[in-house]
PDB file of C-alpha atoms in Angstrom:
ATOM      1  CA  GLN A   2      60.993 117.063 148.735  1.00 58.00           C
ATOM      2  CA  SER A   3      63.712 118.814 150.716  1.00 72.00           C
ATOM      3  CA  THR A   4      64.989 115.435 151.923  1.00 80.00           C
ATOM      4  CA  TRP A   5      65.514 114.277 148.374  1.00 80.00           C
ATOM      5  CA  GLY A   6      67.200 117.543 147.456  1.00 79.00           C
ATOM      6  CA  LEU A   7      69.500 117.282 150.474  1.00 82.00           C
ATOM      7  CA  LEU A   8      70.293 113.646 149.631  1.00 84.00           C
ATOM      8  CA  LEU A   9      71.106 114.532 145.991  1.00 84.00           C
ATOM      9  CA  MET A  10      73.325 117.405 147.142  1.00 85.00           C
ATOM     10  CA  ILE A  11      75.212 115.079 149.529  1.00 86.00           C
ATOM     11  CA  ILE A  12      75.732 112.517 146.739  1.00 86.00           C
ATOM     12  CA  PHE A  13      76.924 115.253 144.369  1.00 83.00           C
ATOM     13  CA  VAL A  14      79.403 116.677 146.879  1.00 82.00           C
ATOM     14  CA  TRP A  15      80.651 113.170 147.727  1.00 78.00           C
ATOM     15  CA  ALA A  16      81.163 112.359 143.979  1.00 76.00           C
ATOM     16  CA  VAL A  17      83.075 115.607 143.379  1.00 73.00           C
ATOM     17  CA  PHE A  18      85.190 115.010 146.482  1.00 69.00           C
ATOM     18  CA  CYS A  19      86.012 111.424 145.492  1.00 66.00           C
ATOM     19  CA  SER A  20      86.882 112.299 141.877  1.00 62.00           C
ATOM     20  CA  THR A  21      89.071 115.213 142.993  1.00 59.00           C
ATOM     21  CA  PHE A  22      91.061 113.455 145.666  1.00 55.00           C
ATOM     22  CA  THR A  23      91.402 109.896 144.396  1.00 52.00           C
ATOM     23  CA  PRO A  24      95.022 109.166 143.618  1.00 57.00           C
ATOM     24  CA  GLN A  25      95.589 108.684 139.899  1.00 67.00           C
ATOM     25  CA  THR A  26      97.958 105.983 138.792  1.00 81.00           C
ATOM     26  CA  LEU A  27     101.099 107.307 137.155  1.00 87.00           C
ATOM     27  CA  PRO A  28     102.040 106.005 133.704  1.00 90.00           C
ATOM     28  CA  ASP A  29     105.159 103.910 133.273  1.00 92.00           C
ATOM     29  CA  CYS A  30     108.128 106.074 132.265  1.00 93.00           C
ATOM     30  CA  ASP A  31     108.784 104.078 129.099  1.00 92.00           C
ATOM     31  CA  GLN A  32     105.148 104.610 127.987  1.00 92.00           C
ATOM     32  CA  LEU A  33     105.207 108.433 128.022  1.00 93.00           C
ATOM     33  CA  LYS A  34     104.392 110.560 125.002  1.00 92.00           C
ATOM     34  CA  PRO A  35     107.299 111.709 122.777  1.00 91.00           C
ATOM     35  CA  PHE A  36     107.088 115.323 124.027  1.00 92.00           C
ATOM     36  CA  GLN A  37     107.590 114.127 127.633  1.00 94.00           C
ATOM     37  CA  VAL A  38     110.963 112.482 127.021  1.00 95.00           C
ATOM     38  CA  ARG A  39     114.320 113.441 125.488  1.00 95.00           C
ATOM     39  CA  CYS A  40     116.054 110.732 123.471  1.00 93.00           C
ATOM     40  CA  ASP A  41     119.609 110.615 122.154  1.00 92.00           C
ATOM     41  CA  SER A  42     119.988 111.779 118.579  1.00 90.00           C
ATOM     42  CA  ILE A  43     120.336 109.150 115.890  1.00 89.00           C
ATOM     43  CA  ALA A  44     123.499 109.196 113.757  1.00 89.00           C
ATOM     44  CA  ILE A  45     122.682 109.129 110.050  1.00 86.00           C
ATOM     45  CA  ASP A  46     125.145 107.856 107.438  1.00 83.00           C
ATOM     46  CA  PRO A  47     125.366 110.607 104.808  1.00 80.00           C
ATOM     47  CA  HIS A  48     126.122 108.068 102.065  1.00 78.00           C
ATOM     48  CA  THR A  49     123.092 105.827 102.653  1.00 79.00           C
ATOM     49  CA  SER A  50     120.643 108.202 104.396  1.00 78.00           C
ATOM     50  CA  ALA A  51     120.044 105.447 106.957  1.00 84.00           C
ATOM     51  CA  ALA A  52     120.673 105.241 110.687  1.00 87.00           C
ATOM     52  CA  LEU A  53     124.110 103.854 111.523  1.00 87.00           C
ATOM     53  CA  ALA A  54     122.815 101.733 114.398  1.00 88.00           C
ATOM     54  CA  CYS A  55     119.906 100.151 112.504  1.00 89.00           C
ATOM     55  CA  HIS A  56     119.586  96.378 112.988  1.00 89.00           C
ATOM     56  CA  PRO A  57     118.577  93.865 110.279  1.00 88.00           C
ATOM     57  CA  ASN A  58     115.076  93.680 111.835  1.00 91.00           C
ATOM     58  CA  LYS A  59     114.745  97.394 110.847  1.00 90.00           C
ATOM     59  CA  THR A  60     114.752  98.722 114.406  1.00 92.00           C
ATOM     60  CA  LEU A  61     117.237 100.653 116.500  1.00 92.00           C
ATOM     61  CA  THR A  62     117.536 101.197 120.215  1.00 93.00           C
ATOM     62  CA  VAL A  63     117.747 104.747 121.604  1.00 92.00           C
ATOM     63  CA  LEU A  64     118.486 105.855 125.182  1.00 94.00           C
ATOM     64  CA  CYS A  65     115.805 108.229 126.541  1.00 95.00           C
ATOM     65  CA  ASP A  66     115.388 110.368 129.697  1.00 96.00           C
ATOM     66  CA  VAL A  67     112.154 111.702 131.189  1.00 95.00           C
ATOM     67  CA  LEU A  68     111.979 115.515 131.137  1.00 95.00           C
ATOM     68  CA  ASP A  69     112.009 117.424 134.405  1.00 94.00           C
ATOM     69  CA  GLY A  70     108.556 118.012 135.831  1.00 91.00           C
ATOM     70  CA  VAL A  71     107.032 114.890 134.302  1.00 92.00           C
ATOM     71  CA  ARG A  72     105.869 112.312 136.844  1.00 90.00           C
ATOM     72  CA  CYS A  73     105.954 108.595 136.052  1.00 91.00           C
ATOM     73  CA  ARG A  74     106.603 105.141 137.515  1.00 90.00           C
ATOM     74  CA  GLY A  75     109.861 103.273 137.029  1.00 92.00           C
ATOM     75  CA  SER A  76     113.303 104.292 135.891  1.00 94.00           C
ATOM     76  CA  ARG A  77     113.546 107.823 134.438  1.00 95.00           C
ATOM     77  CA  THR A  78     116.204 106.579 132.005  1.00 95.00           C
ATOM     78  CA  PHE A  79     115.189 103.793 129.619  1.00 94.00           C
ATOM     79  CA  THR A  80     115.734 102.479 126.108  1.00 93.00           C
ATOM     80  CA  LYS A  81     113.171 102.865 123.368  1.00 91.00           C
ATOM     81  CA  THR A  82     112.951 100.863 120.153  1.00 91.00           C
ATOM     82  CA  SER A  83     112.294 102.829 116.990  1.00 87.00           C
ATOM     83  CA  PRO A  84     111.790 101.748 113.355  1.00 89.00           C
ATOM     84  CA  CYS A  85     114.536 102.601 110.844  1.00 88.00           C
ATOM     85  CA  ARG A  86     115.711 102.005 107.295  1.00 85.00           C
ATOM     86  CA  TYR A  87     118.213  99.135 107.137  1.00 87.00           C
ATOM     87  CA  THR A  88     120.882  99.126 104.441  1.00 85.00           C
ATOM     88  CA  ILE A  89     123.502  96.392 104.498  1.00 77.00           C
ATOM     89  CA  ASN A  90     126.353  98.864 103.988  1.00 68.00           C
ATOM     90  CA  ARG A  91     127.438 101.493 101.533  1.00 65.00           C
ATOM     91  CA  ASN A  92     127.709  98.781  98.868  1.00 70.00           C
ATOM     92  CA  GLY A  93     123.999  97.902  99.128  1.00 84.00           C
ATOM     93  CA  LYS A  94     121.549  98.239  96.264  1.00 91.00           C
ATOM     94  CA  LYS A  95     121.031 101.825  95.180  1.00 91.00           C
ATOM     95  CA  TRP A  96     117.510 103.072  94.455  1.00 91.00           C
ATOM     96  CA  SER A  97     118.642 105.346  91.626  1.00 91.00           C
ATOM     97  CA  THR A  98     120.497 102.471  89.927  1.00 93.00           C
ATOM     98  CA  ALA A  99     117.504 100.121  90.243  1.00 96.00           C
ATOM     99  CA  LEU A 100     115.169 102.758  88.808  1.00 95.00           C
ATOM    100  CA  LEU A 101     117.546 103.538  85.918  1.00 96.00           C
ATOM    101  CA  LEU A 102     118.012  99.831  85.109  1.00 96.00           C
ATOM    102  CA  SER A 103     114.256  99.340  85.189  1.00 96.00           C
ATOM    103  CA  ALA A 104     113.628 102.262  82.847  1.00 95.00           C
ATOM    104  CA  VAL A 105     116.333 101.367  80.338  1.00 95.00           C
ATOM    105  CA  PHE A 106     116.821  97.603  80.527  1.00 96.00           C
ATOM    106  CA  GLY A 107     113.727  96.503  82.459  1.00 95.00           C
ATOM    107  CA  VAL A 108     112.211  94.691  79.486  1.00 95.00           C
ATOM    108  CA  PHE A 109     115.232  92.330  79.652  1.00 96.00           C
ATOM    109  CA  GLY A 110     114.810  91.760  83.414  1.00 95.00           C
ATOM    110  CA  VAL A 111     118.095  93.471  84.359  1.00 96.00           C
ATOM    111  CA  ASP A 112     116.393  95.353  87.208  1.00 96.00           C
ATOM    112  CA  ARG A 113     115.189  92.112  88.801  1.00 96.00           C
ATOM    113  CA  PHE A 114     118.627  90.491  88.437  1.00 96.00           C
ATOM    114  CA  TYR A 115     120.193  93.550  90.096  1.00 96.00           C
ATOM    115  CA  LEU A 116     117.742  93.374  93.046  1.00 95.00           C
ATOM    116  CA  GLY A 117     118.374  89.635  93.529  1.00 94.00           C
ATOM    117  CA  TYR A 118     115.305  88.105  91.887  1.00 96.00           C
ATOM    118  CA  PRO A 119     116.859  85.919  89.125  1.00 96.00           C
ATOM    119  CA  PHE A 120     113.749  83.810  88.434  1.00 96.00           C
ATOM    120  CA  ILE A 121     111.525  86.839  87.780  1.00 95.00           C
ATOM    121  CA  GLY A 122     114.387  88.431  85.844  1.00 95.00           C
ATOM    122  CA  SER A 123     114.562  85.369  83.612  1.00 95.00           C
ATOM    123  CA  LEU A 124     110.785  85.494  83.064  1.00 95.00           C
ATOM    124  CA  LYS A 125     111.002  89.158  82.072  1.00 95.00           C
ATOM    125  CA  LEU A 126     113.908  88.339  79.709  1.00 95.00           C
ATOM    126  CA  VAL A 127     111.943  85.580  77.955  1.00 95.00           C
ATOM    127  CA  THR A 128     108.638  87.511  77.791  1.00 94.00           C
ATOM    128  CA  PHE A 129     110.160  90.895  76.864  1.00 92.00           C
ATOM    129  CA  GLY A 130     109.445  92.444  80.239  1.00 87.00           C
ATOM    130  CA  GLY A 131     106.127  90.665  80.737  1.00 88.00           C
ATOM    131  CA  PHE A 132     105.004  92.057  77.396  1.00 88.00           C
ATOM    132  CA  VAL A 133     106.096  95.513  78.587  1.00 91.00           C
ATOM    133  CA  VAL A 134     103.250  95.632  81.109  1.00 93.00           C
ATOM    134  CA  GLY A 135     105.359  93.864  83.745  1.00 92.00           C
ATOM    135  CA  ASN A 136     108.128  96.361  83.193  1.00 93.00           C
ATOM    136  CA  ILE A 137     105.816  99.326  83.725  1.00 95.00           C
ATOM    137  CA  ILE A 138     104.577  97.711  86.943  1.00 95.00           C
ATOM    138  CA  ASP A 139     108.167  97.078  88.112  1.00 96.00           C
ATOM    139  CA  MET A 140     109.199 100.678  87.350  1.00 96.00           C
ATOM    140  CA  THR A 141     106.291 101.896  89.471  1.00 96.00           C
ATOM    141  CA  LEU A 142     107.117  99.487  92.306  1.00 96.00           C
ATOM    142  CA  ILE A 143     110.784 100.533  92.288  1.00 95.00           C
ATOM    143  CA  ALA A 144     109.962 104.269  92.047  1.00 93.00           C
ATOM    144  CA  THR A 145     107.678 104.018  95.105  1.00 91.00           C
ATOM    145  CA  GLN A 146     110.219 101.811  96.921  1.00 90.00           C
ATOM    146  CA  VAL A 147     107.727  98.987  97.331  1.00 92.00           C
ATOM    147  CA  LEU A 148     109.953  96.545  95.440  1.00 94.00           C
ATOM    148  CA  THR A 149     113.146  96.365  97.499  1.00 92.00           C
ATOM    149  CA  PRO A 150     116.277  94.167  97.351  1.00 93.00           C
ATOM    150  CA  SER A 151     115.703  90.447  97.954  1.00 92.00           C
ATOM    151  CA  ASP A 152     117.975  90.400 101.015  1.00 89.00           C
ATOM    152  CA  GLY A 153     115.385  92.336 103.005  1.00 87.00           C
ATOM    153  CA  SER A 154     117.381  95.531 103.201  1.00 88.00           C
ATOM    154  CA  ASP A 155     116.242  98.973 102.138  1.00 89.00           C
ATOM    155  CA  TYR A 156     117.756 100.915  99.264  1.00 88.00           C
ATOM    156  CA  VAL A 157     120.863 103.020  99.651  1.00 87.00           C
ATOM    157  CA  ILE A 158     119.577 106.480  98.824  1.00 83.00           C
ATOM    158  CA  SER A 159     121.796 109.511  98.437  1.00 75.00           C
ATOM    159  CA  SER A 160     120.940 112.339 100.789  1.00 66.00           C
ATOM    160  CA  ASP A 161     119.523 114.574  98.036  1.00 65.00           C
ATOM    161  CA  LEU A 162     116.833 112.079  96.948  1.00 62.00           C
ATOM    162  CA  PRO A 163     113.477 111.458  98.617  1.00 62.00           C
ATOM    163  CA  VAL A 164     113.021 108.547 101.000  1.00 64.00           C
ATOM    164  CA  MET A 165     109.620 106.871 101.048  1.00 62.00           C
ATOM    165  CA  LYS A 166     108.212 106.013 104.474  1.00 63.00           C
ATOM    166  CA  LYS A 167     105.358 103.700 105.211  1.00 60.00           C
ATOM    167  CA  VAL A 168     102.882 105.480 107.444  1.00 58.00           C
ATOM    168  CA  SER A 169     100.319 103.707 109.563  1.00 57.00           C
ATOM    169  CA  LEU A 170      97.855 104.916 112.162  1.00 57.00           C
ATOM    170  CA  LYS A 171      97.725 102.955 115.404  1.00 59.00           C
ATOM    171  CA  THR A 172      94.762 103.341 117.694  1.00 56.00           C
ATOM    172  CA  ARG A 173      94.640 102.189 121.280  1.00 50.00           C
TER     173      ARG A 173
END
């Protein structure tokens, strides 16, 4: 019995020793958590409420540095890609205008013509806004910013209005 006890104690001590002193692999610097890095601030256009450096693929590139005291592999300065709202310029389609056009003239398809969907606008014109039901659906889609301009850009939104963001949970 004492032999088994001694053998179990040796295995236990060996397991603790190995788990304590095995070198752990360091994460790559560009894969650190947001609180472990400091990234340059993003310039926001006050007229469009969108990032100035946003690309048409709705991403922007930011320069980041690893904070002091954080250990990682690779370069401590790196670029990180972040999602952003893309507006073509200050003359892009305004959310408030699209919503107003949908509420007032939506049964005639004016909102869809404004957003760049002439075929659907023509259908709404001929069917009196999809028998009003289509207009109510379009007002909801515009209000929640699901229906966006046909060119793929986001709405130009003045800084005092809410901006809708799509939120998703990613698990590893």
